[in-house]
Amino acid sequence: MSTGTIAFATIHRVGDGLPLVAVNDFNPNQDGLFEAQRSIKRLCKRLEDFPERCTIQSDSYSIYWMSTRTVSFIAVTISPYPQVLTFSFLQNIQKEFLLTYGDKKINFTKRPYAFIDFGATLEKFRHKYNNTRSLATRIENLSHLSQDLKIRPPFQVSEVDIQPTARHYGISEIRNTIRPTVNPNRRLIPVSWLDSLAVLLCVVCAVINLARGMSVINDGHLVTHKASPYTYGATFMTSSILWLLQIYSIFYYTKWRRRLTFVTSAWIIMSLFYTHQLRNLYQMSFHLCSACFTTYIILTRTLQQKLPDYNV
């Protein structure tokens, strides 16, 4: 190739490097692309170790990637190709991909190339950015991105850095300072109707447990079971507090959010079975289903991804 182009692009999950989408319309033996593929395979195992924007430069090709907390978007260009256009390309496919699928589908997929249907969109953007007749116009329209790249240039990675045994203490430090700019406030995604339903169930369960706890304590002389009515009452009221804690976990992100959710859910279920003698089958089923559903909602609510608006 006499002029620079975007040779191919791939999308991978950050946590485990699982390939989600790839464009394979290229000759791997041309211009060192086979070696670029090998580098990407090594890189995908180390995506968590690098900052938000990075690049690997070689004589015949360049690898660029942008990562959110869950997904990494990778492009290989044949030198020379403008860096600003490459990152504009990556930001466009990032926006399109995240808006199309969302974090929940991405986090729960198990099969490689599960979103292969997105390949057509990926290929459309690649052809658009390889249209040499409009390259100059596109660069002129990307002044904001050009300025951003001057202020925050992509981190330069070498082939040694992506080796399995490479030391990357410096890279980890840079990752910790740069990647949080994707979402400095660590806010969760907007509340959906399912999330609202989970909150409603938590409120209902909390009120029911509070009312039952007060009733058991006030009418303890009527309880015929061996356990003390105050023990039952304290268990009901503790469950009420735990349900309110689940509401907090739905709305707010904390470092220990997942562990806290599992522990809270386990206590709720144990309290439910401890007080089973004071509940009927319908009450047991309602509380158990509500606990499982709420736990699922909390675990699937992810952090927002800030989508830069650098359109061409």
PDB file of C-alpha atoms in Angstrom:
ATOM      1  CA  MET A   1       0.000   0.000   0.000  1.00  0.00           C
ATOM      2  CA  SER A   2       1.373   3.382  -0.997  1.00  0.00           C
ATOM      3  CA  THR A   3      -0.782   5.461   1.375  1.00  0.00           C
ATOM      4  CA  GLY A   4      -1.770   4.920   4.959  1.00  0.00           C
ATOM      5  CA  THR A   5      -5.040   3.151   5.714  1.00  0.00           C
ATOM      6  CA  ILE A   6      -6.870   1.510   8.570  1.00  0.00           C
ATOM      7  CA  ALA A   7      -6.068  -2.130   7.826  1.00  0.00           C
ATOM      8  CA  PHE A   8      -8.396  -3.790  10.337  1.00  0.00           C
ATOM      9  CA  ALA A   9     -10.101  -3.268  13.666  1.00  0.00           C
ATOM     10  CA  THR A  10     -11.186  -5.441  16.588  1.00  0.00           C
ATOM     11  CA  ILE A  11     -13.198  -5.042  19.788  1.00  0.00           C
ATOM     12  CA  HIS A  12     -12.276  -6.970  22.935  1.00  0.00           C
ATOM     13  CA  ARG A  13     -13.539  -7.199  26.506  1.00  0.00           C
ATOM     14  CA  VAL A  14     -11.028  -5.668  28.902  1.00  0.00           C
ATOM     15  CA  GLY A  15     -11.328  -8.117  31.797  1.00  0.00           C
ATOM     16  CA  ASP A  16     -10.454 -11.327  29.957  1.00  0.00           C
ATOM     17  CA  GLY A  17      -9.540 -10.205  26.431  1.00  0.00           C
ATOM     18  CA  LEU A  18     -12.533 -12.012  24.899  1.00  0.00           C
ATOM     19  CA  PRO A  19     -12.880 -10.970  21.220  1.00  0.00           C
ATOM     20  CA  LEU A  20     -16.320  -9.483  20.567  1.00  0.00           C
ATOM     21  CA  VAL A  21     -16.091  -8.162  16.997  1.00  0.00           C
ATOM     22  CA  ALA A  22     -13.444  -8.196  14.271  1.00  0.00           C
ATOM     23  CA  VAL A  23     -13.061  -7.035  10.663  1.00  0.00           C
ATOM     24  CA  ASN A  24     -11.199  -9.704   8.680  1.00  0.00           C
ATOM     25  CA  ASP A  25     -11.290  -8.148   5.196  1.00  0.00           C
ATOM     26  CA  PHE A  26      -7.516  -7.844   4.796  1.00  0.00           C
ATOM     27  CA  ASN A  27      -4.442  -9.802   3.737  1.00  0.00           C
ATOM     28  CA  PRO A  28      -2.554 -10.845   6.912  1.00  0.00           C
ATOM     29  CA  ASN A  29       0.679 -11.352   4.943  1.00  0.00           C
ATOM     30  CA  GLN A  30       0.732  -7.783   3.666  1.00  0.00           C
ATOM     31  CA  ASP A  31       2.801  -5.001   5.230  1.00  0.00           C
ATOM     32  CA  GLY A  32       3.565  -6.880   8.428  1.00  0.00           C
ATOM     33  CA  LEU A  33      -0.091  -7.377   9.407  1.00  0.00           C
ATOM     34  CA  PHE A  34       0.542 -10.952  10.513  1.00  0.00           C
ATOM     35  CA  GLU A  35       2.951  -9.657  13.147  1.00  0.00           C
ATOM     36  CA  ALA A  36       0.365  -7.016  14.128  1.00  0.00           C
ATOM     37  CA  GLN A  37      -2.180  -9.787  14.718  1.00  0.00           C
ATOM     38  CA  ARG A  38       0.267 -11.608  16.965  1.00  0.00           C
ATOM     39  CA  SER A  39       0.883  -8.421  18.928  1.00  0.00           C
ATOM     40  CA  ILE A  40      -2.851  -7.902  19.430  1.00  0.00           C
ATOM     41  CA  LYS A  41      -3.233 -11.442  20.775  1.00  0.00           C
ATOM     42  CA  ARG A  42      -0.569 -10.693  23.389  1.00  0.00           C
ATOM     43  CA  LEU A  43      -2.016  -7.250  24.078  1.00  0.00           C
ATOM     44  CA  CYS A  44      -5.532  -8.559  24.762  1.00  0.00           C
ATOM     45  CA  LYS A  45      -4.250 -10.479  27.763  1.00  0.00           C
ATOM     46  CA  ARG A  46      -2.864  -7.259  29.229  1.00  0.00           C
ATOM     47  CA  LEU A  47      -5.512  -4.615  28.405  1.00  0.00           C
ATOM     48  CA  GLU A  48      -6.187  -3.910  32.091  1.00  0.00           C
ATOM     49  CA  ASP A  49      -2.550  -2.848  32.556  1.00  0.00           C
ATOM     50  CA  PHE A  50      -2.701   0.130  30.199  1.00  0.00           C
ATOM     51  CA  PRO A  51      -4.236   3.621  30.233  1.00  0.00           C
ATOM     52  CA  GLU A  52      -7.274   4.776  28.290  1.00  0.00           C
ATOM     53  CA  ARG A  53      -5.433   5.624  25.029  1.00  0.00           C
ATOM     54  CA  CYS A  54      -2.295   3.851  23.833  1.00  0.00           C
ATOM     55  CA  THR A  55      -0.293   3.081  20.722  1.00  0.00           C
ATOM     56  CA  ILE A  56       2.381   0.668  19.515  1.00  0.00           C
ATOM     57  CA  GLN A  57       4.524   1.968  16.661  1.00  0.00           C
ATOM     58  CA  SER A  58       6.571  -0.066  14.198  1.00  0.00           C
ATOM     59  CA  ASP A  59       8.169   0.626  10.817  1.00  0.00           C
ATOM     60  CA  SER A  60       5.307  -0.790   8.733  1.00  0.00           C
ATOM     61  CA  TYR A  61       2.231  -0.570  10.955  1.00  0.00           C
ATOM     62  CA  SER A  62       0.812   1.086  14.061  1.00  0.00           C
ATOM     63  CA  ILE A  63      -1.603  -0.283  16.678  1.00  0.00           C
ATOM     64  CA  TYR A  64      -3.950   2.142  18.442  1.00  0.00           C
ATOM     65  CA  TRP A  65      -6.485   1.341  21.121  1.00  0.00           C
ATOM     66  CA  MET A  66      -8.994   3.056  23.377  1.00  0.00           C
ATOM     67  CA  SER A  67     -10.374   1.370  26.466  1.00  0.00           C
ATOM     68  CA  THR A  68     -13.326   1.947  28.716  1.00  0.00           C
ATOM     69  CA  ARG A  69     -13.690  -0.008  31.953  1.00  0.00           C
ATOM     70  CA  THR A  70     -15.258  -2.929  30.085  1.00  0.00           C
ATOM     71  CA  VAL A  71     -14.339  -2.768  26.388  1.00  0.00           C
ATOM     72  CA  SER A  72     -11.240  -2.004  24.326  1.00  0.00           C
ATOM     73  CA  PHE A  73     -11.407  -0.801  20.715  1.00  0.00           C
ATOM     74  CA  ILE A  74      -8.291  -1.595  18.650  1.00  0.00           C
ATOM     75  CA  ALA A  75      -7.255  -0.438  15.177  1.00  0.00           C
ATOM     76  CA  VAL A  76      -4.214  -1.321  13.067  1.00  0.00           C
ATOM     77  CA  THR A  77      -3.069   1.240  10.501  1.00  0.00           C
ATOM     78  CA  ILE A  78      -0.577   1.015   7.699  1.00  0.00           C
ATOM     79  CA  SER A  79       1.947   3.803   8.122  1.00  0.00           C
ATOM     80  CA  PRO A  80       1.621   6.653   7.502  1.00  0.00           C
ATOM     81  CA  TYR A  81      -1.922   7.350   8.670  1.00  0.00           C
ATOM     82  CA  PRO A  82      -2.967  10.403  10.744  1.00  0.00           C
ATOM     83  CA  GLN A  83      -3.215   9.634  14.434  1.00  0.00           C
ATOM     84  CA  VAL A  84      -6.142  12.012  14.925  1.00  0.00           C
ATOM     85  CA  LEU A  85      -8.187  10.135  12.309  1.00  0.00           C
ATOM     86  CA  THR A  86      -7.447   6.805  13.959  1.00  0.00           C
ATOM     87  CA  PHE A  87      -8.716   7.971  17.342  1.00  0.00           C
ATOM     88  CA  SER A  88     -11.716   9.623  15.699  1.00  0.00           C
ATOM     89  CA  PHE A  89     -12.475   6.251  14.092  1.00  0.00           C
ATOM     90  CA  LEU A  90     -12.116   4.459  17.436  1.00  0.00           C
ATOM     91  CA  GLN A  91     -14.334   6.963  19.257  1.00  0.00           C
ATOM     92  CA  ASN A  92     -17.065   6.623  16.659  1.00  0.00           C
ATOM     93  CA  ILE A  93     -17.164   2.839  16.851  1.00  0.00           C
ATOM     94  CA  GLN A  94     -16.959   3.071  20.660  1.00  0.00           C
ATOM     95  CA  LYS A  95     -20.044   5.276  20.788  1.00  0.00           C
ATOM     96  CA  GLU A  96     -21.959   3.140  18.288  1.00  0.00           C
ATOM     97  CA  PHE A  97     -21.061  -0.162  19.966  1.00  0.00           C
ATOM     98  CA  LEU A  98     -21.872   0.897  23.542  1.00  0.00           C
ATOM     99  CA  LEU A  99     -25.163   2.485  22.506  1.00  0.00           C
ATOM    100  CA  THR A 100     -26.122  -0.647  20.546  1.00  0.00           C
ATOM    101  CA  TYR A 101     -25.324  -3.320  23.131  1.00  0.00           C
ATOM    102  CA  GLY A 102     -24.704  -1.794  26.562  1.00  0.00           C
ATOM    103  CA  ASP A 103     -22.551  -3.059  29.409  1.00  0.00           C
ATOM    104  CA  LYS A 104     -24.973  -5.745  30.613  1.00  0.00           C
ATOM    105  CA  LYS A 105     -24.826  -7.738  27.370  1.00  0.00           C
ATOM    106  CA  ILE A 106     -21.073  -7.236  27.119  1.00  0.00           C
ATOM    107  CA  ASN A 107     -20.378  -8.412  30.667  1.00  0.00           C
ATOM    108  CA  PHE A 108     -22.526 -11.531  30.449  1.00  0.00           C
ATOM    109  CA  THR A 109     -21.545 -12.856  27.035  1.00  0.00           C
ATOM    110  CA  LYS A 110     -19.445 -16.034  27.081  1.00  0.00           C
ATOM    111  CA  ARG A 111     -19.009 -16.767  23.372  1.00  0.00           C
ATOM    112  CA  PRO A 112     -16.185 -15.251  21.291  1.00  0.00           C
ATOM    113  CA  TYR A 113     -17.376 -12.894  18.551  1.00  0.00           C
ATOM    114  CA  ALA A 114     -20.848 -12.816  20.081  1.00  0.00           C
ATOM    115  CA  PHE A 115     -21.493  -9.405  18.486  1.00  0.00           C
ATOM    116  CA  ILE A 116     -20.303 -10.310  14.995  1.00  0.00           C
ATOM    117  CA  ASP A 117     -23.347  -8.517  13.545  1.00  0.00           C
ATOM    118  CA  PHE A 118     -21.598  -5.278  14.451  1.00  0.00           C
ATOM    119  CA  GLY A 119     -18.896  -6.189  11.933  1.00  0.00           C
ATOM    120  CA  ALA A 120     -20.874  -4.551   9.135  1.00  0.00           C
ATOM    121  CA  THR A 121     -20.915  -1.249  11.041  1.00  0.00           C
ATOM    122  CA  LEU A 122     -17.210  -1.595  11.787  1.00  0.00           C
ATOM    123  CA  GLU A 123     -16.458  -2.188   8.115  1.00  0.00           C
ATOM    124  CA  LYS A 124     -18.612   0.781   7.084  1.00  0.00           C
ATOM    125  CA  PHE A 125     -16.630   3.121   9.349  1.00  0.00           C
ATOM    126  CA  ARG A 126     -13.332   1.642   8.113  1.00  0.00           C
ATOM    127  CA  HIS A 127     -14.187   2.299   4.470  1.00  0.00           C
ATOM    128  CA  LYS A 128     -15.360   5.792   5.390  1.00  0.00           C
ATOM    129  CA  TYR A 129     -12.047   6.637   7.059  1.00  0.00           C
ATOM    130  CA  ASN A 130     -10.047   5.072   4.229  1.00  0.00           C
ATOM    131  CA  ASN A 131     -11.636   7.407   1.660  1.00  0.00           C
ATOM    132  CA  THR A 132      -8.611   9.513   0.730  1.00  0.00           C
ATOM    133  CA  ARG A 133     -10.672  12.131  -1.133  1.00  0.00           C
ATOM    134  CA  SER A 134     -12.132  13.481   2.121  1.00  0.00           C
ATOM    135  CA  LEU A 135      -9.244  12.960   4.558  1.00  0.00           C
ATOM    136  CA  ALA A 136      -8.228  16.622   4.608  1.00  0.00           C
ATOM    137  CA  THR A 137     -11.807  17.742   5.333  1.00  0.00           C
ATOM    138  CA  ARG A 138     -12.124  15.286   8.195  1.00  0.00           C
ATOM    139  CA  ILE A 139      -8.885  16.437   9.795  1.00  0.00           C
ATOM    140  CA  GLU A 140     -10.066  20.051   9.646  1.00  0.00           C
ATOM    141  CA  ASN A 141     -13.273  19.033  11.465  1.00  0.00           C
ATOM    142  CA  LEU A 142     -11.331  17.379  14.288  1.00  0.00           C
ATOM    143  CA  SER A 143      -9.631  20.397  15.834  1.00  0.00           C
ATOM    144  CA  HIS A 144     -11.029  19.598  19.320  1.00  0.00           C
ATOM    145  CA  LEU A 145      -9.737  16.057  19.189  1.00  0.00           C
ATOM    146  CA  SER A 146      -6.372  17.235  17.846  1.00  0.00           C
ATOM    147  CA  GLN A 147      -6.047  19.608  20.784  1.00  0.00           C
ATOM    148  CA  ASP A 148      -7.047  16.863  23.223  1.00  0.00           C
ATOM    149  CA  LEU A 149      -4.366  14.557  21.789  1.00  0.00           C
ATOM    150  CA  LYS A 150      -1.760  17.286  22.246  1.00  0.00           C
ATOM    151  CA  ILE A 151      -2.777  17.745  25.882  1.00  0.00           C
ATOM    152  CA  ARG A 152      -3.181  14.027  26.591  1.00  0.00           C
ATOM    153  CA  PRO A 153      -1.119  12.127  24.002  1.00  0.00           C
ATOM    154  CA  PRO A 154      -1.596   8.352  23.794  1.00  0.00           C
ATOM    155  CA  PHE A 155       0.736   6.339  25.972  1.00  0.00           C
ATOM    156  CA  GLN A 156       3.579   4.831  23.944  1.00  0.00           C
ATOM    157  CA  VAL A 157       3.801   1.063  24.446  1.00  0.00           C
ATOM    158  CA  SER A 158       6.586  -1.147  23.149  1.00  0.00           C
ATOM    159  CA  GLU A 159       6.425  -4.780  22.118  1.00  0.00           C
ATOM    160  CA  VAL A 160       8.344  -5.649  25.277  1.00  0.00           C
ATOM    161  CA  ASP A 161       5.564  -4.135  27.423  1.00  0.00           C
ATOM    162  CA  ILE A 162       2.959  -6.605  26.128  1.00  0.00           C
ATOM    163  CA  GLN A 163       5.019  -9.709  26.768  1.00  0.00           C
ATOM    164  CA  PRO A 164       3.528 -12.005  29.475  1.00  0.00           C
ATOM    165  CA  THR A 165       6.589 -11.622  31.702  1.00  0.00           C
ATOM    166  CA  ALA A 166       7.017  -7.863  31.179  1.00  0.00           C
ATOM    167  CA  ARG A 167       7.349  -5.555  34.156  1.00  0.00           C
ATOM    168  CA  HIS A 168       4.669  -2.869  34.000  1.00  0.00           C
ATOM    169  CA  TYR A 169       4.757  -1.031  37.297  1.00  0.00           C
ATOM    170  CA  GLY A 170       5.099   2.323  35.556  1.00  0.00           C
ATOM    171  CA  ILE A 171       2.213   1.488  33.211  1.00  0.00           C
ATOM    172  CA  SER A 172      -0.015   0.568  36.122  1.00  0.00           C
ATOM    173  CA  GLU A 173       0.683   3.898  37.805  1.00  0.00           C
ATOM    174  CA  ILE A 174      -0.210   5.805  34.651  1.00  0.00           C
ATOM    175  CA  ARG A 175      -3.353   3.695  34.205  1.00  0.00           C
ATOM    176  CA  ASN A 176      -4.526   4.593  37.693  1.00  0.00           C
ATOM    177  CA  THR A 177      -4.141   8.312  37.010  1.00  0.00           C
ATOM    178  CA  ILE A 178      -5.536   8.442  33.470  1.00  0.00           C
ATOM    179  CA  ARG A 179      -8.284   5.885  33.231  1.00  0.00           C
ATOM    180  CA  PRO A 180     -10.487   7.439  35.964  1.00  0.00           C
ATOM    181  CA  THR A 181     -10.954  10.447  33.646  1.00  0.00           C
ATOM    182  CA  VAL A 182     -13.363   8.271  31.702  1.00  0.00           C
ATOM    183  CA  ASN A 183     -15.725   8.597  34.651  1.00  0.00           C
ATOM    184  CA  PRO A 184     -14.297  10.698  37.501  1.00  0.00           C
ATOM    185  CA  ASN A 185     -17.514  10.634  39.571  1.00  0.00           C
ATOM    186  CA  ARG A 186     -17.956   6.854  39.260  1.00  0.00           C
ATOM    187  CA  ARG A 187     -21.677   7.118  38.628  1.00  0.00           C
ATOM    188  CA  LEU A 188     -23.818   4.136  37.766  1.00  0.00           C
ATOM    189  CA  ILE A 189     -25.845   3.933  34.572  1.00  0.00           C
ATOM    190  CA  PRO A 190     -29.290   5.621  34.617  1.00  0.00           C
ATOM    191  CA  VAL A 191     -32.082   3.797  36.443  1.00  0.00           C
ATOM    192  CA  SER A 192     -34.269   1.625  34.201  1.00  0.00           C
ATOM    193  CA  TRP A 193     -37.801   0.433  34.878  1.00  0.00           C
ATOM    194  CA  LEU A 194     -36.411  -2.886  36.136  1.00  0.00           C
ATOM    195  CA  ASP A 195     -34.195  -1.020  38.588  1.00  0.00           C
ATOM    196  CA  SER A 196     -37.230   0.970  39.746  1.00  0.00           C
ATOM    197  CA  LEU A 197     -39.143  -2.273  40.230  1.00  0.00           C
ATOM    198  CA  ALA A 198     -36.306  -3.627  42.379  1.00  0.00           C
ATOM    199  CA  VAL A 199     -36.407  -0.478  44.534  1.00  0.00           C
ATOM    200  CA  LEU A 200     -40.169  -0.832  44.946  1.00  0.00           C
ATOM    201  CA  LEU A 201     -39.807  -4.465  46.029  1.00  0.00           C
ATOM    202  CA  CYS A 202     -37.128  -3.485  48.554  1.00  0.00           C
ATOM    203  CA  VAL A 203     -39.375  -0.797  50.026  1.00  0.00           C
ATOM    204  CA  VAL A 204     -42.330  -3.205  50.287  1.00  0.00           C
ATOM    205  CA  CYS A 205     -40.193  -5.902  51.936  1.00  0.00           C
ATOM    206  CA  ALA A 206     -38.627  -3.384  54.341  1.00  0.00           C
ATOM    207  CA  VAL A 207     -42.044  -2.073  55.427  1.00  0.00           C
ATOM    208  CA  ILE A 208     -43.455  -5.581  55.835  1.00  0.00           C
ATOM    209  CA  ASN A 209     -40.515  -6.706  57.971  1.00  0.00           C
ATOM    210  CA  LEU A 210     -40.623  -3.568  60.104  1.00  0.00           C
ATOM    211  CA  ALA A 211     -44.360  -3.988  60.714  1.00  0.00           C
ATOM    212  CA  ARG A 212     -43.998  -7.695  61.500  1.00  0.00           C
ATOM    213  CA  GLY A 213     -41.108  -7.018  63.874  1.00  0.00           C
ATOM    214  CA  MET A 214     -43.045  -4.429  65.854  1.00  0.00           C
ATOM    215  CA  SER A 215     -46.098  -6.686  65.899  1.00  0.00           C
ATOM    216  CA  VAL A 216     -44.154  -9.673  67.234  1.00  0.00           C
ATOM    217  CA  ILE A 217     -42.563  -7.593  70.009  1.00  0.00           C
ATOM    218  CA  ASN A 218     -45.874  -5.987  71.038  1.00  0.00           C
ATOM    219  CA  ASP A 219     -47.809  -9.257  70.940  1.00  0.00           C
ATOM    220  CA  GLY A 220     -44.999 -11.482  72.188  1.00  0.00           C
ATOM    221  CA  HIS A 221     -47.247 -13.176  74.734  1.00  0.00           C
ATOM    222  CA  LEU A 222     -49.247 -14.637  71.843  1.00  0.00           C
ATOM    223  CA  VAL A 223     -46.229 -16.262  70.175  1.00  0.00           C
ATOM    224  CA  THR A 224     -46.255 -20.013  70.864  1.00  0.00           C
ATOM    225  CA  HIS A 225     -42.843 -20.856  69.403  1.00  0.00           C
ATOM    226  CA  LYS A 226     -39.822 -21.672  71.518  1.00  0.00           C
ATOM    227  CA  ALA A 227     -37.724 -18.702  70.407  1.00  0.00           C
ATOM    228  CA  SER A 228     -38.087 -15.423  72.245  1.00  0.00           C
ATOM    229  CA  PRO A 229     -40.471 -12.930  70.594  1.00  0.00           C
ATOM    230  CA  TYR A 230     -37.758 -10.308  70.978  1.00  0.00           C
ATOM    231  CA  THR A 231     -35.389 -12.499  68.924  1.00  0.00           C
ATOM    232  CA  TYR A 232     -37.987 -12.795  66.172  1.00  0.00           C
ATOM    233  CA  GLY A 233     -38.704  -9.072  66.386  1.00  0.00           C
ATOM    234  CA  ALA A 234     -35.004  -8.172  66.128  1.00  0.00           C
ATOM    235  CA  THR A 235     -34.630 -10.504  63.136  1.00  0.00           C
ATOM    236  CA  PHE A 236     -37.558  -8.859  61.320  1.00  0.00           C
ATOM    237  CA  MET A 237     -36.211  -5.368  62.005  1.00  0.00           C
ATOM    238  CA  THR A 238     -32.692  -6.330  60.952  1.00  0.00           C
ATOM    239  CA  SER A 239     -34.116  -7.639  57.686  1.00  0.00           C
ATOM    240  CA  SER A 240     -35.866  -4.315  57.197  1.00  0.00           C
ATOM    241  CA  ILE A 241     -32.537  -2.470  57.516  1.00  0.00           C
ATOM    242  CA  LEU A 242     -30.870  -4.899  55.106  1.00  0.00           C
ATOM    243  CA  TRP A 243     -33.555  -4.239  52.495  1.00  0.00           C
ATOM    244  CA  LEU A 244     -32.870  -0.518  52.777  1.00  0.00           C
ATOM    245  CA  LEU A 245     -29.156  -1.238  52.350  1.00  0.00           C
ATOM    246  CA  GLN A 246     -29.988  -2.998  49.078  1.00  0.00           C
ATOM    247  CA  ILE A 247     -31.674   0.199  47.865  1.00  0.00           C
ATOM    248  CA  TYR A 248     -28.464   2.105  48.595  1.00  0.00           C
ATOM    249  CA  SER A 249     -26.480  -0.438  46.556  1.00  0.00           C
ATOM    250  CA  ILE A 250     -28.831   0.005  43.603  1.00  0.00           C
ATOM    251  CA  PHE A 251     -28.217   3.747  43.402  1.00  0.00           C
ATOM    252  CA  TYR A 252     -24.615   4.218  44.552  1.00  0.00           C
ATOM    253  CA  TYR A 253     -21.244   2.735  43.652  1.00  0.00           C
ATOM    254  CA  THR A 254     -18.772   1.687  46.338  1.00  0.00           C
ATOM    255  CA  LYS A 255     -15.560  -0.308  46.205  1.00  0.00           C
ATOM    256  CA  TRP A 256     -17.098  -3.185  48.153  1.00  0.00           C
ATOM    257  CA  ARG A 257     -20.469  -3.048  46.399  1.00  0.00           C
ATOM    258  CA  ARG A 258     -20.501  -6.619  45.057  1.00  0.00           C
ATOM    259  CA  ARG A 259     -19.317  -8.211  48.303  1.00  0.00           C
ATOM    260  CA  LEU A 260     -21.725  -6.089  50.308  1.00  0.00           C
ATOM    261  CA  THR A 261     -24.594  -7.205  48.077  1.00  0.00           C
ATOM    262  CA  PHE A 262     -23.761 -10.896  48.470  1.00  0.00           C
ATOM    263  CA  VAL A 263     -23.440 -10.609  52.254  1.00  0.00           C
ATOM    264  CA  THR A 264     -26.661  -8.597  52.567  1.00  0.00           C
ATOM    265  CA  SER A 265     -28.595 -11.027  50.370  1.00  0.00           C
ATOM    266  CA  ALA A 266     -27.285 -14.005  52.345  1.00  0.00           C
ATOM    267  CA  TRP A 267     -28.382 -12.413  55.651  1.00  0.00           C
ATOM    268  CA  ILE A 268     -31.819 -11.625  54.249  1.00  0.00           C
ATOM    269  CA  ILE A 269     -32.319 -15.216  53.104  1.00  0.00           C
ATOM    270  CA  MET A 270     -31.065 -16.655  56.403  1.00  0.00           C
ATOM    271  CA  SER A 271     -33.374 -14.311  58.320  1.00  0.00           C
ATOM    272  CA  LEU A 272     -36.219 -15.377  56.073  1.00  0.00           C
ATOM    273  CA  PHE A 273     -35.768 -19.049  56.910  1.00  0.00           C
ATOM    274  CA  TYR A 274     -35.175 -18.316  60.599  1.00  0.00           C
ATOM    275  CA  THR A 275     -38.611 -16.690  60.806  1.00  0.00           C
ATOM    276  CA  HIS A 276     -40.364 -19.175  58.494  1.00  0.00           C
ATOM    277  CA  GLN A 277     -42.685 -20.295  61.285  1.00  0.00           C
ATOM    278  CA  LEU A 278     -44.215 -16.811  61.325  1.00  0.00           C
ATOM    279  CA  ARG A 279     -44.660 -16.612  57.552  1.00  0.00           C
ATOM    280  CA  ASN A 280     -46.845 -18.491  55.089  1.00  0.00           C
ATOM    281  CA  LEU A 281     -45.699 -19.968  51.785  1.00  0.00           C
ATOM    282  CA  TYR A 282     -46.709 -16.914  49.735  1.00  0.00           C
ATOM    283  CA  GLN A 283     -44.738 -14.569  51.991  1.00  0.00           C
ATOM    284  CA  MET A 284     -41.679 -16.820  51.846  1.00  0.00           C
ATOM    285  CA  SER A 285     -41.840 -17.019  48.047  1.00  0.00           C
ATOM    286  CA  PHE A 286     -42.348 -13.255  47.658  1.00  0.00           C
ATOM    287  CA  HIS A 287     -39.371 -12.345  49.859  1.00  0.00           C
ATOM    288  CA  LEU A 288     -37.101 -14.979  48.314  1.00  0.00           C
ATOM    289  CA  CYS A 289     -37.894 -13.957  44.726  1.00  0.00           C
ATOM    290  CA  SER A 290     -37.492 -10.274  45.648  1.00  0.00           C
ATOM    291  CA  ALA A 291     -34.076 -10.945  47.209  1.00  0.00           C
ATOM    292  CA  CYS A 292     -32.821 -12.846  44.153  1.00  0.00           C
ATOM    293  CA  PHE A 293     -34.181 -10.267  41.706  1.00  0.00           C
ATOM    294  CA  THR A 294     -32.708  -7.335  43.635  1.00  0.00           C
ATOM    295  CA  THR A 295     -29.304  -9.032  43.837  1.00  0.00           C
ATOM    296  CA  TYR A 296     -29.346  -9.594  40.076  1.00  0.00           C
ATOM    297  CA  ILE A 297     -30.212  -5.936  39.422  1.00  0.00           C
ATOM    298  CA  ILE A 298     -27.406  -4.666  41.663  1.00  0.00           C
ATOM    299  CA  LEU A 299     -24.780  -6.942  40.108  1.00  0.00           C
ATOM    300  CA  THR A 300     -25.742  -5.970  36.555  1.00  0.00           C
ATOM    301  CA  ARG A 301     -25.799  -2.206  37.127  1.00  0.00           C
ATOM    302  CA  THR A 302     -22.469  -0.909  35.842  1.00  0.00           C
ATOM    303  CA  LEU A 303     -20.622   2.390  35.786  1.00  0.00           C
ATOM    304  CA  GLN A 304     -21.431   4.976  33.154  1.00  0.00           C
ATOM    305  CA  GLN A 305     -19.110   5.315  30.204  1.00  0.00           C
ATOM    306  CA  LYS A 306     -18.395   8.873  29.062  1.00  0.00           C
ATOM    307  CA  LEU A 307     -18.762   8.891  25.291  1.00  0.00           C
ATOM    308  CA  PRO A 308     -16.730  11.668  23.643  1.00  0.00           C
ATOM    309  CA  ASP A 309     -18.619  13.435  20.865  1.00  0.00           C
ATOM    310  CA  TYR A 310     -15.995  13.644  18.117  1.00  0.00           C
ATOM    311  CA  ASN A 311     -18.082  12.965  15.026  1.00  0.00           C
ATOM    312  CA  VAL A 312     -16.813  13.269  11.508  1.00  0.00           C
TER     313      VAL A 312
END
